[in-house]
Coordinates of C-alpha atoms in Angstrom, one line a residue:
M1 CA -76.6 87.5 -185.8
Q2 CA -77.1 83.9 -186.5
S3 CA -75.0 83.9 -189.6
S4 CA -73.5 80.5 -188.8
R5 CA -76.7 78.8 -189.7
S6 CA -76.4 79.8 -193.3
P7 CA -74.6 77.3 -195.6
R8 CA -71.0 77.7 -195.6
W9 CA -71.0 78.2 -199.5
L10 CA -73.6 81.0 -199.4
K11 CA -71.3 84.0 -198.4
P12 CA -68.5 83.2 -200.9
L13 CA -71.2 82.5 -203.5
L14 CA -72.9 86.0 -202.9
V15 CA -69.5 87.9 -202.8
S16 CA -68.3 86.2 -206.0
L17 CA -71.7 86.9 -207.8
A18 CA -71.7 90.5 -206.6
A19 CA -68.1 91.2 -207.8
L20 CA -68.8 89.5 -211.2
L21 CA -71.9 91.9 -211.5
L22 CA -70.0 95.0 -210.5
M23 CA -67.2 94.1 -213.0
A24 CA -69.7 93.7 -215.7
M25 CA -71.4 96.9 -214.7
F26 CA -68.1 98.8 -215.0
S27 CA -66.7 97.4 -218.0
G28 CA -68.2 99.2 -221.0
E29 CA -66.2 100.1 -224.0
I30 CA -63.7 103.0 -223.9
S31 CA -65.9 106.1 -224.8
D32 CA -64.8 109.0 -222.6
P33 CA -63.2 111.7 -224.8
D34 CA -61.0 112.7 -222.0
T35 CA -59.2 109.4 -221.8
W36 CA -57.3 110.2 -225.0
I37 CA -56.0 113.5 -223.4
H38 CA -54.4 111.3 -220.5
L39 CA -53.1 108.6 -223.0
A40 CA -51.7 111.3 -225.3
T41 CA -50.1 113.3 -222.4
G42 CA -48.5 110.3 -220.8
R43 CA -47.1 109.1 -224.0
W44 CA -45.5 112.5 -224.7
M45 CA -44.1 112.7 -221.2
L46 CA -42.4 109.4 -221.5
E47 CA -41.0 110.4 -224.9
H48 CA -39.8 113.9 -223.8
R49 CA -39.1 113.2 -220.2
Q50 CA -40.6 116.5 -219.0
F51 CA -44.0 118.0 -218.2
P52 CA -46.0 119.0 -221.2
I53 CA -45.2 122.7 -220.8
P54 CA -45.2 124.7 -223.1
D55 CA -48.3 123.0 -224.3
P56 CA -47.5 120.8 -227.4
F57 CA -51.0 119.8 -228.5
A58 CA -53.2 122.8 -229.2
W59 CA -52.3 125.7 -231.3
T60 CA -54.5 128.2 -229.4
T61 CA -53.3 127.7 -226.0
Y62 CA -51.3 130.9 -225.7
L63 CA -53.5 133.2 -227.7
G64 CA -55.4 136.0 -226.4
K65 CA -55.6 137.6 -222.9
P66 CA -56.7 135.9 -219.6
V67 CA -60.4 136.3 -218.8
Y68 CA -60.0 136.0 -215.0
P69 CA -57.0 136.8 -212.7
D70 CA -56.0 133.2 -212.0
E71 CA -56.1 131.8 -215.5
Y72 CA -52.4 131.5 -215.9
F73 CA -52.2 129.7 -212.7
T74 CA -54.9 127.3 -213.6
R75 CA -53.4 126.6 -216.9
D76 CA -50.1 125.6 -215.6
Y77 CA -51.8 123.5 -213.0
N78 CA -54.0 121.7 -215.5
L79 CA -51.0 120.8 -217.7
K80 CA -49.0 119.0 -214.8
H81 CA -51.1 118.0 -211.9
E82 CA -52.2 114.5 -213.2
W83 CA -48.5 113.6 -214.6
L84 CA -48.3 110.3 -212.6
G85 CA -51.7 109.2 -213.5
Q86 CA -51.3 110.0 -217.2
V87 CA -48.0 108.1 -217.4
V88 CA -49.6 105.1 -215.6
F89 CA -52.6 105.1 -217.7
Y90 CA -50.5 105.2 -220.8
L91 CA -48.3 102.3 -219.6
I92 CA -51.4 100.1 -218.9
F93 CA -52.7 101.0 -222.3
A94 CA -49.5 100.2 -224.0
A95 CA -49.0 97.0 -222.2
G96 CA -52.7 95.7 -222.2
G97 CA -54.3 97.7 -225.0
P98 CA -58.0 98.4 -224.7
A99 CA -58.8 95.3 -222.8
G100 CA -56.3 96.1 -220.1
M101 CA -57.6 99.7 -219.7
V102 CA -61.2 98.4 -219.4
L103 CA -60.4 95.7 -216.8
F104 CA -58.2 98.2 -214.8
R105 CA -61.1 100.5 -214.7
A106 CA -63.7 97.8 -213.7
A107 CA -61.4 96.6 -211.0
C108 CA -60.7 100.1 -209.4
V109 CA -64.5 100.9 -209.3
T110 CA -65.4 97.3 -208.0
L111 CA -62.6 97.5 -205.4
F112 CA -63.9 101.0 -204.2
C113 CA -67.4 99.4 -203.7
G114 CA -66.0 96.4 -202.0
L115 CA -63.8 98.6 -199.5
V116 CA -66.8 100.6 -198.5
G117 CA -68.5 97.1 -197.7
W118 CA -65.4 96.0 -195.6
A119 CA -65.5 99.3 -193.7
V120 CA -69.1 98.6 -192.7
Y121 CA -68.0 94.9 -191.7
R122 CA -65.3 96.4 -189.6
R123 CA -68.0 98.3 -187.7
T124 CA -70.7 95.9 -187.5
M125 CA -69.3 92.5 -188.1
D126 CA -72.4 91.8 -190.1
F127 CA -71.6 90.2 -193.5
Y128 CA -75.0 91.0 -195.0
A129 CA -74.8 94.6 -193.9
A130 CA -71.4 94.9 -195.5
L131 CA -72.6 93.2 -198.8
L132 CA -75.5 95.4 -199.0
A133 CA -73.3 98.5 -198.3
G134 CA -71.0 97.6 -201.3
L135 CA -74.0 96.9 -203.5
A136 CA -75.5 100.3 -202.5
S137 CA -72.4 102.1 -203.3
A138 CA -72.3 100.9 -206.8
T139 CA -75.6 102.9 -207.4
L140 CA -73.5 106.1 -207.4
A141 CA -70.2 104.4 -208.6
R142 CA -71.6 103.7 -211.9
G143 CA -71.2 107.4 -212.7
I144 CA -67.3 107.2 -212.3
A145 CA -66.7 104.2 -214.4
T146 CA -64.6 105.9 -217.1
D147 CA -61.2 105.8 -218.1
R148 CA -59.6 108.8 -216.1
P149 CA -57.2 109.1 -213.3
Y150 CA -60.0 110.1 -210.9
I151 CA -61.1 106.4 -210.6
V152 CA -57.9 105.9 -208.6
T153 CA -58.9 108.8 -206.3
Y154 CA -61.9 107.1 -205.2
L155 CA -60.2 103.9 -204.6
L156 CA -57.5 105.7 -202.5
L157 CA -60.1 107.4 -200.7
A158 CA -61.7 104.0 -199.6
I159 CA -58.5 102.6 -198.7
V160 CA -57.7 105.5 -196.4
L161 CA -61.1 105.3 -194.9
L162 CA -60.4 101.6 -194.1
I163 CA -57.0 102.4 -192.7
F164 CA -58.6 104.6 -190.2
E165 CA -61.4 102.3 -189.4
R166 CA -58.8 99.5 -188.8
R167 CA -56.5 101.7 -186.8
R168 CA -53.6 99.8 -188.3
R169 CA -50.6 100.8 -190.3
L170 CA -51.4 104.5 -190.2
W171 CA -47.7 105.2 -191.4
M172 CA -49.1 104.1 -194.9
L173 CA -50.9 107.3 -195.1
V174 CA -47.7 109.2 -195.9
P175 CA -46.7 107.1 -199.1
I176 CA -50.3 106.9 -200.1
F177 CA -50.8 110.7 -200.1
V178 CA -47.4 111.4 -202.0
F179 CA -48.4 109.0 -204.7
W180 CA -51.9 110.3 -204.7
A181 CA -51.0 114.1 -205.1
N182 CA -49.0 113.2 -208.0
F183 CA -51.7 110.9 -209.6
H184 CA -54.8 113.2 -209.4
G185 CA -55.8 116.3 -207.9
G186 CA -58.6 114.6 -205.9
Y187 CA -56.2 114.0 -203.0
F188 CA -57.9 116.9 -201.5
A189 CA -60.8 114.4 -200.6
G190 CA -58.4 112.6 -198.7
W191 CA -57.7 115.7 -196.5
V192 CA -61.3 115.6 -195.6
L193 CA -60.8 112.1 -194.1
L194 CA -57.7 113.1 -192.4
G195 CA -59.6 116.1 -190.9
A196 CA -62.7 114.1 -190.1
Y197 CA -60.8 111.5 -187.9
C198 CA -58.5 114.0 -186.5
G199 CA -61.5 116.2 -185.6
E200 CA -63.2 113.1 -184.0
A201 CA -60.2 112.6 -181.8
L202 CA -60.3 116.3 -180.8
I203 CA -64.0 116.1 -180.0
E204 CA -63.5 112.9 -177.8
R205 CA -60.6 114.7 -176.0
L206 CA -63.0 117.6 -175.3
R207 CA -65.6 115.1 -174.0
G208 CA -62.9 113.7 -171.7
K209 CA -62.5 110.4 -173.4
P210 CA -59.5 110.8 -175.7
P211 CA -58.7 107.8 -177.9
A212 CA -55.7 105.9 -176.8
D213 CA -54.0 106.3 -180.4
E214 CA -54.9 110.0 -180.4
R215 CA -51.2 111.1 -181.1
V216 CA -50.7 108.3 -183.6
I217 CA -53.8 109.7 -185.4
W218 CA -52.6 113.3 -185.4
G219 CA -49.1 112.6 -186.1
W220 CA -49.5 110.4 -189.3
S221 CA -52.5 112.7 -190.5
V222 CA -50.4 115.7 -190.2
A223 CA -47.4 114.0 -192.0
A224 CA -49.5 112.8 -194.7
F225 CA -51.0 116.2 -195.3
L226 CA -47.8 117.9 -195.4
A227 CA -46.1 115.1 -197.5
G228 CA -48.9 115.0 -200.1
G229 CA -49.1 118.9 -200.3
I230 CA -45.4 119.5 -200.6
L231 CA -44.1 116.5 -202.8
N232 CA -45.8 117.2 -205.9
P233 CA -45.1 119.7 -208.8
T234 CA -48.0 122.0 -207.9
F235 CA -47.2 122.5 -204.2
F236 CA -50.6 122.8 -202.5
G237 CA -51.9 124.0 -205.8
I238 CA -55.1 122.2 -205.4
L239 CA -56.6 124.6 -203.0
P240 CA -56.3 127.8 -205.3
A241 CA -57.1 125.7 -208.4
M242 CA -60.5 124.7 -207.0
L243 CA -61.3 128.2 -206.2
A244 CA -60.3 129.3 -209.8
Y245 CA -62.4 126.7 -211.2
R246 CA -65.5 128.5 -209.9
Q247 CA -64.5 131.6 -212.0
S248 CA -64.3 129.6 -215.1
F249 CA -67.1 129.8 -217.8
M250 CA -65.3 126.8 -219.5
Q251 CA -65.4 124.6 -216.5
N252 CA -68.9 125.6 -215.4
S253 CA -70.4 124.9 -218.9
L254 CA -69.5 121.3 -218.5
R255 CA -72.3 119.1 -217.3
E256 CA -70.3 117.4 -214.7
W257 CA -69.8 120.7 -212.9
H258 CA -73.7 121.3 -212.8
V259 CA -75.4 121.2 -209.5
P260 CA -77.2 117.9 -209.0
A261 CA -81.1 117.7 -208.8
L262 CA -82.7 117.0 -205.5
N263 CA -86.2 117.5 -206.6
Q264 CA -86.3 114.0 -208.3
L265 CA -86.1 110.5 -207.1
S266 CA -82.4 109.2 -207.4
W267 CA -80.1 107.0 -205.4
Y268 CA -78.0 110.2 -204.6
A269 CA -81.0 111.9 -203.1
A270 CA -81.8 108.7 -201.3
L271 CA -78.5 108.3 -199.7
L272 CA -78.0 111.8 -198.9
I273 CA -81.3 112.2 -197.1
G274 CA -81.2 108.7 -195.6
S275 CA -77.7 109.4 -194.1
L276 CA -79.0 112.6 -192.5
L277 CA -82.0 111.0 -191.1
V278 CA -80.1 107.9 -189.9
L279 CA -77.4 110.2 -188.1
A280 CA -80.3 112.3 -186.6
W281 CA -81.9 109.2 -185.3
A282 CA -78.8 107.7 -184.0
R283 CA -77.2 111.0 -182.8
R284 CA -76.4 109.8 -179.3
R285 CA -74.3 106.9 -180.7
A286 CA -73.3 108.5 -183.9
R287 CA -69.5 109.0 -184.4
P288 CA -68.1 112.6 -184.9
A289 CA -66.2 111.5 -187.7
D290 CA -69.3 110.4 -189.6
W291 CA -71.0 113.8 -188.9
L292 CA -68.0 115.6 -190.3
M293 CA -67.6 113.4 -193.5
L294 CA -71.2 113.8 -194.1
A295 CA -71.1 117.5 -193.7
V296 CA -68.1 118.2 -195.9
F297 CA -68.7 115.4 -198.6
G298 CA -72.5 116.4 -198.6
V299 CA -71.7 120.0 -199.4
L300 CA -69.2 119.1 -202.0
S301 CA -71.8 116.7 -203.7
L302 CA -74.4 119.5 -203.6
M303 CA -72.0 121.8 -205.6
A304 CA -71.1 119.5 -208.8
Q305 CA -72.5 116.3 -210.2
R306 CA -69.1 114.9 -210.4
N307 CA -69.0 114.9 -206.5
V308 CA -72.0 113.0 -206.0
V309 CA -69.9 109.7 -205.7
F310 CA -68.6 110.9 -202.4
L311 CA -72.1 109.8 -201.1
G312 CA -71.5 106.4 -202.6
M313 CA -69.0 106.0 -199.8
V314 CA -70.3 107.9 -197.0
G315 CA -74.0 107.1 -197.3
P316 CA -73.7 103.4 -197.2
L317 CA -71.1 103.6 -194.5
I318 CA -73.4 105.6 -192.2
V319 CA -76.8 103.8 -193.2
F320 CA -75.5 100.4 -192.5
S321 CA -73.7 101.4 -189.4
Y322 CA -76.6 102.9 -187.5
L323 CA -79.7 101.1 -188.8
P324 CA -82.2 100.0 -185.9
A325 CA -81.2 96.9 -184.1
L326 CA -83.4 93.9 -184.8
K327 CA -83.4 90.4 -183.7
P328 CA -80.2 88.9 -185.2
R329 CA -81.9 86.2 -187.2
L330 CA -84.7 88.6 -188.6
K331 CA -82.0 91.2 -189.4
A332 CA -79.7 88.6 -191.3
V333 CA -82.8 87.3 -193.3
G334 CA -83.8 91.0 -194.1
Y335 CA -80.4 92.0 -195.2
L336 CA -79.9 88.8 -197.2
L337 CA -83.2 89.2 -199.1
T338 CA -82.4 92.9 -199.8
A339 CA -79.0 91.9 -201.0
I340 CA -80.4 89.3 -203.3
C341 CA -82.9 91.8 -204.6
F342 CA -79.9 94.2 -205.4
I343 CA -78.0 91.3 -207.2
V344 CA -81.1 90.4 -209.3
W345 CA -81.9 94.0 -210.2
Y346 CA -78.2 94.6 -211.2
G347 CA -78.3 91.4 -213.3
I348 CA -81.4 92.5 -215.0
T349 CA -80.4 96.2 -215.7
I350 CA -77.0 95.3 -217.0
N351 CA -77.0 95.4 -220.7
P352 CA -75.1 92.1 -221.7
A353 CA -74.1 94.0 -225.0
G354 CA -72.5 96.7 -222.8
A355 CA -70.6 94.3 -220.3
F356 CA -66.8 93.2 -220.7
Q357 CA -66.7 95.4 -223.8
L358 CA -62.8 95.2 -224.1
R359 CA -62.5 97.7 -226.8
V360 CA -62.7 101.3 -228.0
A361 CA -66.0 102.8 -229.0
S362 CA -64.5 103.6 -232.3
W363 CA -67.9 104.5 -233.7
K364 CA -67.8 107.9 -231.7
Y365 CA -64.6 109.1 -233.1
P366 CA -63.6 110.7 -236.6
D367 CA -61.1 108.0 -237.7
G368 CA -62.1 108.5 -241.4
A369 CA -61.7 112.4 -241.3
I370 CA -58.3 112.1 -239.6
A371 CA -57.3 109.5 -242.3
F372 CA -58.2 111.9 -245.0
L373 CA -56.1 114.7 -243.3
K374 CA -53.2 112.3 -243.0
Q375 CA -53.5 111.0 -246.7
H376 CA -53.5 114.6 -247.9
N377 CA -50.8 116.0 -245.6
V378 CA -53.2 118.7 -244.2
S379 CA -51.6 120.5 -241.2
A380 CA -53.3 123.8 -241.5
P381 CA -55.1 125.5 -238.4
M382 CA -58.1 123.6 -237.6
F383 CA -61.4 124.1 -235.7
N384 CA -62.7 121.2 -233.9
L385 CA -65.4 120.3 -231.5
Y386 CA -64.7 120.1 -227.8
E387 CA -65.7 116.5 -227.6
W388 CA -63.1 115.4 -230.2
G389 CA -60.2 117.5 -228.8
G390 CA -58.7 114.7 -226.6
Y391 CA -58.9 112.1 -229.4
L392 CA -57.2 114.5 -231.9
M393 CA -54.5 114.8 -229.3
W394 CA -54.0 111.1 -229.5
A395 CA -54.8 110.3 -233.2
A396 CA -54.0 113.3 -235.2
W397 CA -51.1 114.9 -233.5
P398 CA -48.5 116.2 -234.4
Q399 CA -49.8 116.6 -237.9
E400 CA -52.8 118.5 -236.5
K401 CA -53.2 120.3 -233.3
T402 CA -56.4 120.9 -231.5
F403 CA -58.4 124.3 -231.2
V404 CA -60.1 123.2 -227.9
D405 CA -59.9 120.1 -225.7
G406 CA -60.9 118.8 -222.3
R407 CA -57.9 120.3 -220.6
A408 CA -59.6 123.7 -220.2
L409 CA -56.6 125.8 -220.9
N410 CA -57.7 128.9 -222.6
E411 CA -61.0 130.9 -221.4
S412 CA -61.1 133.4 -224.2
V413 CA -60.6 130.6 -226.9
F414 CA -63.3 128.5 -225.4
R415 CA -65.7 131.3 -225.4
D416 CA -65.2 132.1 -229.2
Y417 CA -65.4 128.2 -229.8
W418 CA -68.8 128.3 -228.0
Q419 CA -70.2 131.0 -230.3
V420 CA -69.0 129.3 -233.3
A421 CA -70.3 125.8 -232.2
R422 CA -73.7 127.3 -231.6
N423 CA -73.6 129.4 -234.7
A424 CA -73.9 132.7 -232.8
P425 CA -73.8 135.9 -234.7
G426 CA -70.3 136.6 -236.1
A427 CA -69.3 132.9 -236.1
L428 CA -67.6 133.0 -239.6
E429 CA -65.8 136.3 -238.5
I430 CA -64.4 134.5 -235.5
L431 CA -63.1 131.7 -237.8
D432 CA -61.6 134.5 -240.0
R433 CA -59.9 136.2 -237.1
Y434 CA -58.2 133.0 -235.9
G435 CA -57.1 132.2 -239.5
V436 CA -58.9 128.8 -239.4
Q437 CA -58.3 126.9 -242.5
V438 CA -60.0 123.3 -241.7
L439 CA -63.3 122.7 -239.9
L440 CA -63.8 119.2 -238.3
L441 CA -67.5 119.1 -237.4
E442 CA -69.9 116.7 -235.8
G443 CA -73.7 117.1 -236.4
F444 CA -75.2 117.1 -232.9
E445 CA -75.0 117.8 -229.3
Y446 CA -76.5 114.4 -228.5
G447 CA -77.5 115.1 -224.9
T448 CA -79.9 117.6 -226.1
G449 CA -80.3 116.6 -229.7
S450 CA -79.5 120.1 -230.8
V451 CA -77.9 120.2 -234.4
Y452 CA -74.8 122.1 -234.6
K453 CA -76.0 124.8 -237.1
V454 CA -72.4 125.6 -238.5
S455 CA -72.4 122.8 -241.0
V456 CA -76.0 123.7 -242.1
M457 CA -75.0 127.2 -242.5
L458 CA -71.9 126.0 -244.7
A459 CA -74.3 123.9 -246.8
D460 CA -75.7 127.1 -248.4
P461 CA -74.6 127.0 -251.9
S462 CA -74.4 130.8 -251.9
Q463 CA -71.4 130.8 -249.5
A464 CA -68.2 130.5 -251.3
K465 CA -65.5 130.5 -248.4
W466 CA -65.9 126.9 -247.3
K467 CA -65.9 123.7 -249.3
L468 CA -67.1 120.3 -248.0
V469 CA -64.4 117.9 -248.8
Y470 CA -65.1 114.9 -246.7
Q471 CA -68.3 113.4 -245.1
D472 CA -69.3 110.1 -243.4
K473 CA -71.5 108.8 -240.5
T474 CA -69.3 110.4 -237.8
A475 CA -67.8 113.7 -239.0
M476 CA -67.6 116.4 -241.9
L477 CA -64.4 118.3 -243.1
F478 CA -64.7 121.7 -244.6
M479 CA -61.7 123.4 -245.9
R480 CA -61.0 126.9 -247.4
Q481 CA -58.7 125.4 -250.1
P482 CA -59.2 121.7 -250.9
P483 CA -56.0 119.6 -251.2
P484 CA -54.6 119.2 -254.7
G485 CA -56.6 116.7 -256.6
V486 CA -59.7 116.7 -254.1
Q487 CA -63.0 117.9 -255.7
P488 CA -65.4 119.5 -253.4
L489 CA -68.5 117.6 -252.5
D490 CA -72.1 118.8 -253.3
P491 CA -73.0 121.0 -250.3
G492 CA -76.3 118.9 -250.0
Q493 CA -74.1 116.1 -248.7
V494 CA -74.2 117.8 -245.2
F495 CA -77.7 116.5 -244.8
V496 CA -76.6 113.0 -245.8
S497 CA -73.9 113.0 -243.1
L498 CA -76.3 114.5 -240.5
E499 CA -78.7 111.9 -241.2
A500 CA -76.1 109.1 -241.1
Q501 CA -74.7 110.4 -237.9
C502 CA -78.1 110.3 -236.1
A503 CA -78.9 106.9 -237.5
D504 CA -75.6 105.4 -236.2
H505 CA -76.2 107.1 -232.8
L506 CA -79.5 105.6 -232.6
E507 CA -78.1 102.2 -233.4
H508 CA -75.6 102.5 -230.8
V509 CA -77.3 104.4 -228.1
P510 CA -81.1 103.7 -228.6
E511 CA -82.1 105.1 -225.3
S512 CA -81.0 108.5 -226.4
P513 CA -83.0 109.4 -229.5
R514 CA -83.1 113.2 -229.3
C515 CA -80.8 113.8 -232.4
A516 CA -84.0 112.6 -234.4
L517 CA -86.0 115.2 -232.6
G518 CA -83.4 117.8 -233.6
L519 CA -83.8 116.8 -237.3
G520 CA -87.5 116.3 -237.4
G521 CA -88.6 118.9 -234.9
D522 CA -86.2 121.6 -235.6
L523 CA -84.0 121.6 -238.5
Y524 CA -86.2 120.2 -241.3
P525 CA -89.3 122.1 -240.3
R526 CA -87.2 125.4 -240.5
L527 CA -85.9 124.3 -244.0
R528 CA -89.5 123.4 -245.0
M529 CA -88.3 119.8 -245.7
T530 CA -91.7 118.2 -244.4
G531 CA -91.1 114.7 -245.7
R532 CA -87.8 114.4 -243.9
A533 CA -89.2 116.2 -240.8
A534 CA -92.1 113.6 -240.7
Y535 CA -89.6 110.7 -241.1
W536 CA -87.4 111.8 -238.3
L537 CA -90.3 112.7 -235.9
Q538 CA -91.7 109.4 -236.3
R539 CA -88.4 107.6 -235.6
Y540 CA -88.1 109.8 -232.5
L541 CA -91.5 109.1 -231.2
A542 CA -91.0 105.5 -231.7
M543 CA -87.9 105.4 -229.6
A544 CA -88.8 108.0 -227.0
K545 CA -89.1 106.6 -223.4
S546 CA -92.2 108.8 -222.5
P547 CA -94.9 110.7 -224.6
D548 CA -93.8 114.0 -226.1
P549 CA -97.0 115.7 -226.8
A550 CA -95.3 118.8 -228.6
A551 CA -93.5 116.4 -231.0
E552 CA -96.8 114.6 -231.6
S553 CA -98.6 117.8 -232.3
L554 CA -96.0 118.8 -234.8
L555 CA -96.0 115.5 -236.7
Q556 CA -99.9 115.8 -236.9
Q557 CA -99.5 119.4 -238.4
I558 CA -96.9 118.1 -240.9
Q559 CA -99.1 115.2 -242.1
S560 CA -102.1 117.4 -242.3
G561 CA -100.1 120.1 -244.4
G562 CA -100.6 122.8 -241.6
M563 CA -97.1 122.8 -240.6
H564 CA -95.5 126.3 -239.3
A565 CA -91.9 126.8 -238.7
P566 CA -91.1 126.2 -235.0
A567 CA -90.2 129.3 -232.9
A568 CA -86.4 130.0 -232.6
R569 CA -84.7 128.3 -229.6

C-alpha cells in the first residue's frame, strides 16, 4: 500500500476526528433506568461492606413462591454477580458526578471500537482498513452506549482479542478474567475467545502445523478460564444463570432479550451476512479462530438484541481482514474515501443537542412525586412501574422501597405487576392482595405509545378506593388515604397529567411521537372526547416519520362527525 504518499498529518487527523465523533456519539445524557440500580447498590455495599443479601431495596422480593425451579438461584446470582462493577460505577459517579459517568461510558465504547480497528491493523498493516473497521464497529456499538457495567465487558472482550492477535503478554489473561468475572457476568463471552483461539491451535495441530506458542496459548487460556470461574462469588454461576434466564417470563418480556429482526436492512444484518460471505469466499485462507468466533457470537446475536454488538467486533474484524486484494494505491484510496464517508455520515447524523450531554436526563424521572412522598413522610407499601424501579432505589430509598425494578428478582410478583400495569381483569384486586397503599404511575409505554390504563380507570369519579394526590408532567400519585392536610385532586387532573407527560416527551424525543397516537387514536376516541382526539392525532401525524393511513382515516372520521370507537387492542 502506498500509504507513505499521503501527507504525514492525514492519519493523525483522521484518527482524532474519528475518536471525537465517536465520543460525541456515545456521550448522551444519563437516561438508562438501570444505571440507578448499579449506583444505589454500589453505594449500599460500600456503606455496609457486604453483598446486598437479603435484598434491602424491594419490599416484594421474598413474597410468593418460585415460578420456575431455578428462580432462587437466579435471584441470588442477580444480587451479587456485578458487585465490583456496581462499586466502581458508584465511585466514578461520586467522584465525577454525571459528567464523569458520561465521559467514562463514552471512553469505554470508543476504545472498544478503536481496539477492533487495532486488531485489523495487526492483521493487515493497513491503516485505512483499520480506521474503517473501527468506524464500522460503531454502527452496532451505539446500542451499548449506556451506563451499565456491561460496557466494560465489551471493552475487555476487545482487549482479550488484541492480546491473542498480538501473541504477547498472554499471562495478562488471568488477572483480566478475575477482574472481569467480578465486574460483570459477560465474562462468559471472553470464554468464547479463549475457546476460539485454543480451537484454532488444535485445528492447526491436526493439520500438522501446530503454532510455536501452542502450549502458551493453552496454558494461559485454561488458567484464565479457571481463575475467572472460581475467583468470584457465584463460582461458575454464569452458566446455569444463562439457562435459567430462558425460563423467565420477566427476562423475556424485556425488549433487549427479543430476537433481532433479519428481514429488514440494518447494520447488524449487513455485518452478519457480510462476514459469512467473506469467510466463504476466503475459506482457503480464513483462520479457524474466525470461523469459531463467528459461529458462536453469531448464534448468540440471533438469540437476543442485546447480543448483536458481538457482531460489532467480529464482523469488521473478518470483513476487513479478508477483502479481495487490490492494487495497493487503489485499495488505499477506496478505503480512505469510504472512511471519510463514514466520518461525514456520523457527523451529519449525530444530533449536536445529544452530544457531550454531561448530565442526567432528569425530565424522565419522578423527582416531583418523590419530593411529595418525602415531604409528607409517606413510607407505605408502594406500587411503581418497572421503568422507575432503579431510580426509586437511588432517590427514594430507604423511605420507600420498590414493588418491581430491573434486577428481575421475583417472577410471580412481576407477573402480577404486568397485569396491573396493563389493566388486566382483577388489577385492583391484585393491589388489594398485596396491601398496596401508594401508586406511583407514569402515563405511557412510550415505545408503543400505549396508555397505561390504570390511571384512567382511577380517574373514574365513581371509584372511591384511590385518591389522586399529586400530578405533574412526569408522574401521578394515588393513595388510599391522603397524608394529613393533603386534599385529593379532581380526578380529571389525570388527563391533564397524561397530556403534559406526552407533550414533554414530544419535546425531548420528537422522533418517537406514538404517545400522541395513544391519546388521539385510542384513549380519547374510546371516551368520546372527539376534540382532544383530533388535536392529538394531528400532533402525531405532523411528527410521524412515515404516513399512517389508519390514523389519517380516523382523523377524517372525527372531523366529519362519523367517528366510531376503535376496536379493543
